[in-house]
Amino acid sequence: MIEVTGLYKRYGTHLAVNDVSFSVEKGEIVGFLGPNGAGKSTTMNIITGYLSLTRGKVVIDGFDILENPEEAKKRIGYLPEIPPVYVDMTVREYLNFVYDLKKVRFPKKAHINEIMRLVRIEEVSERLIKHLSKGYRQRVGFAQALVGNPDILILDEPTVGLDPKQIIEIRELIEKLGKNHTIILSSHILSEIQAVCKRIIVINNGKIVADDTPERLSEKLSEDLSLLATVVCDGENMKNALAEVDGVKEVAFEESEEDSAYDFVITPEGDADIRREIFRCIAENGGEMLSFTDNKMTLEQIFLKLTENAQPDEQELDGEEYGEAIEETEEEGEE
Ligand code: ADP
Ligand code: MG
């Protein structure tokens, strides 16, 4: 449905998008996550046909964004980072204007009313946009994206600048729209993405550094499959008992912050799931388990880890050498 292949965007000497490829299937809700300046808006502006690309290919539903821009753009509703909202129009006037601009064919009044109902702005339809709260304005932004009933929605940081209540409302709206749209949603805040997306593409310094489900990202990046247990027991005896359990490679322990308890770090052989055996062993040896968790990283930790290598200097260098680099990229097989 959306196919992005080998996308590059250079601003002067600065390489803002550096060999980005991904595809999105019909019905997916994909999160585009990355710190400020990562290249999210640039990529989205290119996918939606609002910005030229330096090199690469974008195909929407079989239509190339460069060769067939009208057909491609017709299929996309776009909520840019700063929506082009005309503040001196009423909500209805503005949506009528967008309708004409997009050359939509559905019965006008019914179509606009239907959209206003969906995003819940009917009660402000006759108000000037400049008199609306930020939350309502953002809904108007959603409404203009929905004019023409596009299958795909591209939403650039749709919750930025909203208060927590408005954020929840917008999140619910995205979930609702996700039932019959394909959505790409960007954010620099992990929790925003995590709440609504089953797939996360992490971008940093113009490059994709991860593309997976939140769960698999967490598993993949966790070097550590060990289990953490806090147990009230005799530390040394329990350690010996645990070390005897099938599938256990290593056991370490230290006094816990909890009274008369010890913290155990139990490392399995390979990726064996030894949780049940460990639990049983501790119970059989009279231990009282206070807590038992795996050592997997939280998504927040993963995000930080993936994006910690922001190296602006190298980035500039990439930009300067871009002229040659671009010819070689395929052979180089960069990560
Ligand atoms: P994000 O949306 O992830 O915050 P952007 O795509 O807006 O990132 O920007 C990516 C990089 O490109 C940043 O380093 C930004 O400064 C630079 N950039 C964005 N737009 C322009 C522009 N029009 N001219 C020059 N540099 C730009
Ligand atoms: Mg942006």
Tab-separated table of C-alpha atoms and ligand atoms in Angstrom:
chain	number	residue	atom	x	y	z
A	1	MET	CA	0.000	0.000	0.000
A	2	ILE	CA	2.823	2.414	0.920
A	3	GLU	CA	6.254	1.539	-0.400
A	4	VAL	CA	9.260	3.690	0.342
A	5	THR	CA	12.528	2.518	-1.202
A	6	GLY	CA	16.014	3.940	-0.761
A	7	LEU	CA	14.802	7.406	0.130
A	8	TYR	CA	17.317	10.238	0.498
A	9	LYS	CA	16.730	13.915	1.181
A	10	ARG	CA	19.476	16.455	1.303
A	11	TYR	CA	19.100	20.064	2.430
A	12	GLY	CA	22.234	21.754	1.121
A	13	THR	CA	25.010	19.643	2.572
A	14	HIS	CA	22.829	18.236	5.309
A	15	LEU	CA	21.545	14.734	4.740
A	16	ALA	CA	18.183	14.709	6.547
A	17	VAL	CA	16.933	11.347	5.237
A	18	ASN	CA	19.566	8.727	4.615
A	19	ASP	CA	18.524	5.560	2.762
A	20	VAL	CA	15.115	5.015	4.317
A	21	SER	CA	13.069	2.015	3.136
A	22	PHE	CA	9.883	0.546	4.560
A	23	SER	CA	6.473	-0.553	3.454
A	24	VAL	CA	3.120	-0.344	5.159
A	25	GLU	CA	0.279	-2.765	4.464
A	26	LYS	CA	-3.387	-1.873	4.254
A	27	GLY	CA	-4.931	-1.471	7.685
A	28	GLU	CA	-1.691	-1.069	9.623
A	29	ILE	CA	-1.177	1.666	12.195
A	30	VAL	CA	2.529	2.381	12.157
A	31	GLY	CA	4.362	4.623	14.575
A	32	PHE	CA	7.194	6.716	13.279
A	33	LEU	CA	9.318	7.431	16.310
A	34	GLY	CA	12.435	9.544	16.619
A	35	PRO	CA	13.918	12.494	18.469
A	36	ASN	CA	13.519	16.036	17.130
A	37	GLY	CA	15.469	16.495	13.924
A	38	ALA	CA	15.481	12.760	13.128
A	39	GLY	CA	13.860	13.259	9.730
A	40	LYS	CA	10.233	12.308	10.447
A	41	SER	CA	8.565	15.398	8.979
A	42	THR	CA	10.869	15.389	5.977
A	43	THR	CA	10.000	11.760	5.224
A	44	MET	CA	6.276	12.416	5.672
A	45	ASN	CA	6.393	15.504	3.465
A	46	ILE	CA	7.993	13.420	0.733
A	47	ILE	CA	5.537	10.523	1.045
A	48	THR	CA	2.643	12.948	0.744
A	49	GLY	CA	4.157	14.671	-2.280
A	50	TYR	CA	4.735	18.033	-0.595
A	51	LEU	CA	8.507	17.915	-0.791
A	52	SER	CA	10.800	16.700	-3.535
A	53	LEU	CA	13.109	13.801	-2.876
A	54	THR	CA	16.824	13.718	-3.596
A	55	ARG	CA	16.799	10.076	-4.511
A	56	GLY	CA	14.558	7.046	-4.015
A	57	LYS	CA	11.052	5.907	-4.750
A	58	VAL	CA	7.668	6.337	-3.082
A	59	VAL	CA	4.735	4.292	-4.348
A	60	ILE	CA	1.214	4.726	-2.972
A	61	ASP	CA	-1.230	1.982	-3.882
A	62	GLY	CA	0.701	1.297	-7.068
A	63	PHE	CA	1.072	4.975	-8.012
A	64	ASP	CA	4.520	6.559	-7.984
A	65	ILE	CA	4.442	9.903	-6.167
A	66	LEU	CA	6.600	11.510	-8.871
A	67	GLU	CA	5.083	9.893	-11.953
A	68	ASN	CA	1.461	9.942	-10.841
A	69	PRO	CA	1.211	12.573	-8.104
A	70	GLU	CA	-2.517	13.193	-8.486
A	71	GLU	CA	-3.523	9.548	-8.154
A	72	ALA	CA	-1.076	9.013	-5.290
A	73	LYS	CA	-2.084	12.143	-3.369
A	74	LYS	CA	-5.788	11.386	-3.739
A	75	ARG	CA	-5.272	8.315	-1.567
A	76	ILE	CA	-3.601	10.186	1.275
A	77	GLY	CA	-4.991	12.446	3.958
A	78	TYR	CA	-2.211	14.487	5.508
A	79	LEU	CA	-2.093	16.256	8.831
A	80	PRO	CA	1.174	18.202	8.680
A	81	GLU	CA	3.091	19.312	11.753
A	82	ILE	CA	1.709	22.842	11.224
A	83	PRO	CA	-1.665	22.435	9.518
A	84	PRO	CA	-2.424	25.070	6.883
A	85	VAL	CA	-5.563	26.225	8.577
A	86	TYR	CA	-7.136	29.490	7.470
A	87	VAL	CA	-7.972	31.145	10.751
A	88	ASP	CA	-10.363	33.740	9.358
A	89	MET	CA	-12.716	31.105	7.989
A	90	THR	CA	-15.356	29.252	9.929
A	91	VAL	CA	-14.792	25.526	10.298
A	92	ARG	CA	-17.432	24.770	7.681
A	93	GLU	CA	-16.098	27.366	5.219
A	94	TYR	CA	-12.621	25.922	5.595
A	95	LEU	CA	-13.723	22.333	5.024
A	96	ASN	CA	-15.753	23.399	1.984
A	97	PHE	CA	-12.641	25.122	0.696
A	98	VAL	CA	-10.549	21.978	1.201
A	99	TYR	CA	-13.278	19.976	-0.529
A	100	ASP	CA	-13.047	22.193	-3.613
A	101	LEU	CA	-9.242	22.139	-3.525
A	102	LYS	CA	-9.187	18.338	-3.464
A	103	LYS	CA	-11.822	18.162	-6.231
A	104	VAL	CA	-13.864	15.677	-4.246
A	105	ARG	CA	-16.919	14.137	-5.927
A	106	PHE	CA	-19.065	12.985	-2.981
A	107	PRO	CA	-22.215	15.028	-2.214
A	108	LYS	CA	-20.598	18.024	-0.560
A	109	LYS	CA	-22.814	18.891	2.374
A	110	ALA	CA	-23.364	15.302	3.488
A	111	HIS	CA	-19.653	14.496	3.187
A	112	ILE	CA	-18.534	17.497	5.262
A	113	ASN	CA	-21.234	16.871	7.878
A	114	GLU	CA	-20.210	13.242	8.134
A	115	ILE	CA	-16.568	14.204	8.756
A	116	MET	CA	-17.491	16.857	11.323
A	117	ARG	CA	-19.571	14.275	13.141
A	118	LEU	CA	-16.731	11.729	13.075
A	119	VAL	CA	-14.131	14.096	14.560
A	120	ARG	CA	-16.720	15.773	16.795
A	121	ILE	CA	-16.531	19.387	15.665
A	122	GLU	CA	-20.193	19.829	14.719
A	123	GLU	CA	-20.782	22.151	17.654
A	124	VAL	CA	-18.105	24.581	16.411
A	125	SER	CA	-18.899	24.319	12.688
A	126	GLU	CA	-19.971	27.969	12.369
A	127	ARG	CA	-17.189	29.416	14.515
A	128	LEU	CA	-14.107	31.155	13.197
A	129	ILE	CA	-11.092	28.888	13.421
A	130	LYS	CA	-9.071	31.607	15.171
A	131	HIS	CA	-11.478	31.415	18.102
A	132	LEU	CA	-11.027	27.686	18.618
A	133	SER	CA	-8.940	25.987	21.294
A	134	LYS	CA	-5.820	24.082	20.248
A	135	GLY	CA	-7.633	20.783	20.707
A	136	TYR	CA	-10.464	21.804	18.399
A	137	ARG	CA	-8.028	23.199	15.847
A	138	GLN	CA	-6.253	19.891	15.756
A	139	ARG	CA	-9.586	18.181	15.133
A	140	VAL	CA	-10.179	20.562	12.252
A	141	GLY	CA	-6.759	19.464	10.990
A	142	PHE	CA	-7.943	15.845	11.141
A	143	ALA	CA	-11.146	16.836	9.368
A	144	GLN	CA	-9.306	18.411	6.408
A	145	ALA	CA	-7.184	15.245	6.130
A	146	LEU	CA	-10.368	13.166	5.950
A	147	VAL	CA	-11.988	15.200	3.168
A	148	GLY	CA	-12.265	12.954	0.111
A	149	ASN	CA	-12.212	9.773	2.188
A	150	PRO	CA	-8.574	8.799	1.615
A	151	ASP	CA	-7.562	5.278	2.690
A	152	ILE	CA	-4.247	6.438	4.117
A	153	LEU	CA	-3.714	8.974	6.877
A	154	ILE	CA	-0.319	10.498	7.546
A	155	LEU	CA	-0.300	12.305	10.876
A	156	ASP	CA	2.747	14.335	11.867
A	157	GLU	CA	2.968	14.719	15.651
A	158	PRO	CA	-0.798	15.042	16.009
A	159	THR	CA	-0.739	15.523	19.768
A	160	VAL	CA	2.048	18.060	20.051
A	161	GLY	CA	1.078	21.069	22.160
A	162	LEU	CA	-2.114	19.526	23.496
A	163	ASP	CA	-2.989	19.072	27.154
A	164	PRO	CA	-3.324	15.551	28.615
A	165	LYS	CA	-7.105	15.446	28.235
A	166	GLN	CA	-6.911	16.567	24.618
A	167	ILE	CA	-4.135	14.016	23.998
A	168	ILE	CA	-6.391	11.217	25.189
A	169	GLU	CA	-9.212	12.486	22.959
A	170	ILE	CA	-6.949	12.617	19.906
A	171	ARG	CA	-5.591	9.163	20.720
A	172	GLU	CA	-9.133	7.805	20.831
A	173	LEU	CA	-9.867	9.494	17.524
A	174	ILE	CA	-6.792	7.859	15.952
A	175	GLU	CA	-7.864	4.470	17.267
A	176	LYS	CA	-11.323	5.013	15.805
A	177	LEU	CA	-9.911	6.072	12.430
A	178	GLY	CA	-7.515	3.121	12.535
A	179	LYS	CA	-10.447	0.740	12.135
A	180	ASN	CA	-10.807	1.669	8.465
A	181	HIS	CA	-7.653	3.567	7.541
A	182	THR	CA	-3.998	2.820	7.102
A	183	ILE	CA	-2.156	5.224	9.373
A	184	ILE	CA	1.392	6.467	9.787
A	185	LEU	CA	1.717	8.524	12.919
A	186	SER	CA	4.863	10.314	14.009
A	187	SER	CA	5.983	11.345	17.446
A	188	HIS	CA	9.114	12.029	19.446
A	189	ILE	CA	7.340	10.698	22.516
A	190	LEU	CA	7.342	6.960	22.865
A	191	SER	CA	4.212	6.629	24.988
A	192	GLU	CA	2.176	8.381	22.280
A	193	ILE	CA	3.155	5.747	19.744
A	194	GLN	CA	3.077	2.788	22.071
A	195	ALA	CA	-0.536	3.493	22.970
A	196	VAL	CA	-1.922	3.118	19.444
A	197	CYS	CA	0.620	1.375	17.200
A	198	LYS	CA	1.302	-2.319	16.722
A	199	ARG	CA	4.414	-1.556	14.751
A	200	ILE	CA	7.101	1.013	15.442
A	201	ILE	CA	9.669	2.363	13.021
A	202	VAL	CA	12.429	4.153	14.899
A	203	ILE	CA	14.332	6.801	12.958
A	204	ASN	CA	17.472	8.555	14.128
A	205	ASN	CA	19.764	10.869	12.185
A	206	GLY	CA	17.791	10.171	9.025
A	207	LYS	CA	18.214	6.405	9.252
A	208	ILE	CA	15.848	3.661	10.305
A	209	VAL	CA	17.346	1.979	13.341
A	210	ALA	CA	14.466	-0.379	14.140
A	211	ASP	CA	11.216	-1.605	12.604
A	212	ASP	CA	9.220	-4.097	14.632
A	213	THR	CA	6.392	-4.702	17.075
A	214	PRO	CA	6.901	-3.114	20.487
A	215	GLU	CA	7.191	-6.605	22.023
A	216	ARG	CA	9.761	-7.909	19.562
A	217	LEU	CA	11.766	-4.707	19.773
A	218	SER	CA	11.957	-5.250	23.456
A	219	GLU	CA	13.035	-8.880	23.058
A	220	LYS	CA	15.549	-8.239	20.305
A	221	LEU	CA	17.309	-5.433	22.061
A	222	SER	CA	17.399	-7.052	25.402
A	223	GLU	CA	20.814	-8.685	25.547
A	224	ASP	CA	19.842	-9.973	28.876
A	225	LEU	CA	17.418	-12.875	29.227
A	226	SER	CA	18.078	-13.286	32.919
A	227	LEU	CA	15.395	-13.346	35.588
A	228	LEU	CA	15.345	-11.203	38.680
A	229	ALA	CA	13.909	-12.628	41.890
A	230	THR	CA	13.709	-11.137	45.349
A	231	VAL	CA	13.291	-13.917	47.883
A	232	VAL	CA	13.163	-14.181	51.675
A	233	CYS	CA	15.465	-17.146	52.325
A	234	ASP	CA	18.934	-18.297	53.245
A	235	GLY	CA	20.876	-16.778	50.375
A	236	GLU	CA	23.687	-19.303	50.009
A	237	ASN	CA	21.464	-22.409	50.245
A	238	MET	CA	18.953	-20.976	47.791
A	239	LYS	CA	21.710	-20.083	45.375
A	240	ASN	CA	22.958	-23.683	45.423
A	241	ALA	CA	19.450	-25.045	44.904
A	242	LEU	CA	18.797	-22.690	41.993
A	243	ALA	CA	22.110	-23.552	40.349
A	244	GLU	CA	20.943	-27.212	40.218
A	245	VAL	CA	17.789	-26.406	38.238
A	246	ASP	CA	17.773	-27.709	34.655
A	247	GLY	CA	18.440	-24.920	32.154
A	248	VAL	CA	20.147	-22.590	34.632
A	249	LYS	CA	23.545	-21.340	33.555
A	250	GLU	CA	24.445	-18.990	36.342
A	251	VAL	CA	23.092	-17.640	39.609
A	252	ALA	CA	24.265	-14.549	41.444
A	253	PHE	CA	22.801	-13.006	44.572
A	254	GLU	CA	23.196	-10.128	46.961
A	255	GLU	CA	21.404	-8.792	49.985
A	256	SER	CA	18.217	-7.065	49.012
A	257	GLU	CA	16.920	-3.710	50.145
A	258	GLU	CA	13.956	-5.724	51.376
A	259	ASP	CA	14.274	-7.039	54.937
A	260	SER	CA	15.885	-10.511	55.265
A	261	ALA	CA	15.606	-11.033	51.504
A	262	TYR	CA	18.105	-11.578	48.731
A	263	ASP	CA	18.075	-10.423	45.122
A	264	PHE	CA	18.910	-13.216	42.698
A	265	VAL	CA	19.964	-12.823	39.082
A	266	ILE	CA	19.339	-16.134	37.318
A	267	THR	CA	20.749	-16.543	33.819
A	268	PRO	CA	19.306	-19.325	31.649
A	269	GLU	CA	21.221	-21.411	29.119
A	270	GLY	CA	20.417	-20.001	25.687
A	271	ASP	CA	16.883	-18.699	25.492
A	272	ALA	CA	15.282	-21.419	27.628
A	273	ASP	CA	12.141	-20.368	29.490
A	274	ILE	CA	12.887	-21.522	33.023
A	275	ARG	CA	10.411	-19.367	34.916
A	276	ARG	CA	8.230	-22.224	36.147
A	277	GLU	CA	11.191	-24.328	37.283
A	278	ILE	CA	12.679	-21.378	39.162
A	279	PHE	CA	9.391	-20.595	40.825
A	280	ARG	CA	8.955	-24.232	41.901
A	281	CYS	CA	12.528	-24.512	43.193
A	282	ILE	CA	12.170	-21.421	45.351
A	283	ALA	CA	8.879	-22.663	46.808
A	284	GLU	CA	10.197	-26.188	47.446
A	285	ASN	CA	13.181	-24.763	49.310
A	286	GLY	CA	11.019	-22.679	51.615
A	287	GLY	CA	11.744	-19.333	49.974
A	288	GLU	CA	9.152	-16.567	50.022
A	289	MET	CA	9.082	-14.772	46.695
A	290	LEU	CA	8.614	-11.021	46.994
A	291	SER	CA	9.061	-10.234	43.312
A	292	PHE	CA	9.913	-12.053	40.100
A	293	THR	CA	10.554	-10.275	36.805
A	294	ASP	CA	12.519	-10.613	33.615
A	295	ASN	CA	15.278	-8.209	32.831
A	296	LYS	CA	13.781	-7.008	29.548
A	297	MET	CA	14.221	-3.394	28.712
A	298	THR	CA	11.227	-1.155	28.756
A	299	LEU	CA	10.408	0.498	25.461
A	300	GLU	CA	11.572	3.776	26.901
A	301	GLN	CA	15.000	2.265	27.581
A	302	ILE	CA	15.081	0.797	24.085
A	303	PHE	CA	14.239	4.096	22.492
A	304	LEU	CA	17.016	5.794	24.415
A	305	LYS	CA	19.445	3.066	23.501
A	306	LEU	CA	18.555	3.193	19.815
A	307	THR	CA	18.866	6.929	19.606
A	308	GLU	CA	21.781	7.505	21.958
A	309	ASN	CA	24.305	7.495	19.117
A	310	ALA	CA	23.246	10.838	17.760
A	311	GLN	CA	26.485	12.130	16.292
A	312	PRO	CA	25.928	15.486	14.637
A	313	ASP	CA	29.550	15.738	13.475
A	314	GLU	CA	29.427	12.507	11.566
A	315	GLN	CA	26.090	13.540	10.150
A	316	GLU	CA	27.621	16.700	8.650
A	317	LEU	CA	30.451	14.632	7.230
A	318	ASP	CA	27.915	12.288	5.644
A	319	GLY	CA	26.370	15.344	4.049
A	320	GLU	CA	29.641	16.609	2.587
A	321	GLU	CA	30.554	13.265	1.157
A	322	TYR	CA	27.048	12.715	-0.005
A	323	GLY	CA	27.847	13.247	-3.681
A	324	GLU	CA	30.091	10.196	-3.765
A	325	ALA	CA	28.416	8.270	-1.000
A	326	ILE	CA	25.121	8.103	-2.806
A	327	GLU	CA	26.596	6.168	-5.703
A	328	GLU	CA	28.163	3.653	-3.379
A	329	THR	CA	25.469	3.095	-0.849
A	330	GLU	CA	24.104	-0.108	-2.307
A	331	GLU	CA	27.453	-1.871	-2.348
A	332	GLU	CA	28.378	-0.547	1.051
A	333	GLY	CA	25.425	-2.298	2.616
A	334	GLU	CA	25.136	0.155	5.466
A	335	GLU	CA	23.151	-0.927	8.422
B	1	ADP	P1	11.769	15.695	12.671
B	1	ADP	O1	10.435	15.905	12.031
B	1	ADP	O2	12.082	14.262	12.932
B	1	ADP	O3	11.955	16.530	13.891
B	1	ADP	P2	12.760	17.020	10.307
B	1	ADP	O4	12.412	16.127	9.183
B	1	ADP	O5	11.922	18.214	10.514
B	1	ADP	O6	12.879	16.153	11.634
B	1	ADP	O7	14.251	17.521	10.121
B	1	ADP	C1	15.312	16.636	9.837
B	1	ADP	C2	16.589	17.422	9.703
B	1	ADP	O8	16.543	18.239	8.544
B	1	ADP	C3	16.868	18.359	10.861
B	1	ADP	O9	18.251	18.347	11.116
B	1	ADP	C4	16.399	19.694	10.339
B	1	ADP	O10	17.147	20.732	10.943
B	1	ADP	C5	16.713	19.604	8.869
B	1	ADP	N1	15.747	20.368	8.063
B	1	ADP	C6	14.421	20.218	8.029
B	1	ADP	N2	13.843	21.051	7.146
B	1	ADP	C7	14.852	21.763	6.585
B	1	ADP	C8	14.916	22.785	5.577
B	1	ADP	N3	13.828	23.239	4.972
B	1	ADP	N4	16.133	23.269	5.265
B	1	ADP	C9	17.245	22.807	5.866
B	1	ADP	N5	17.265	21.833	6.811
B	1	ADP	C10	16.079	21.323	7.165
B	2	MG	MG	8.849	16.977	12.702
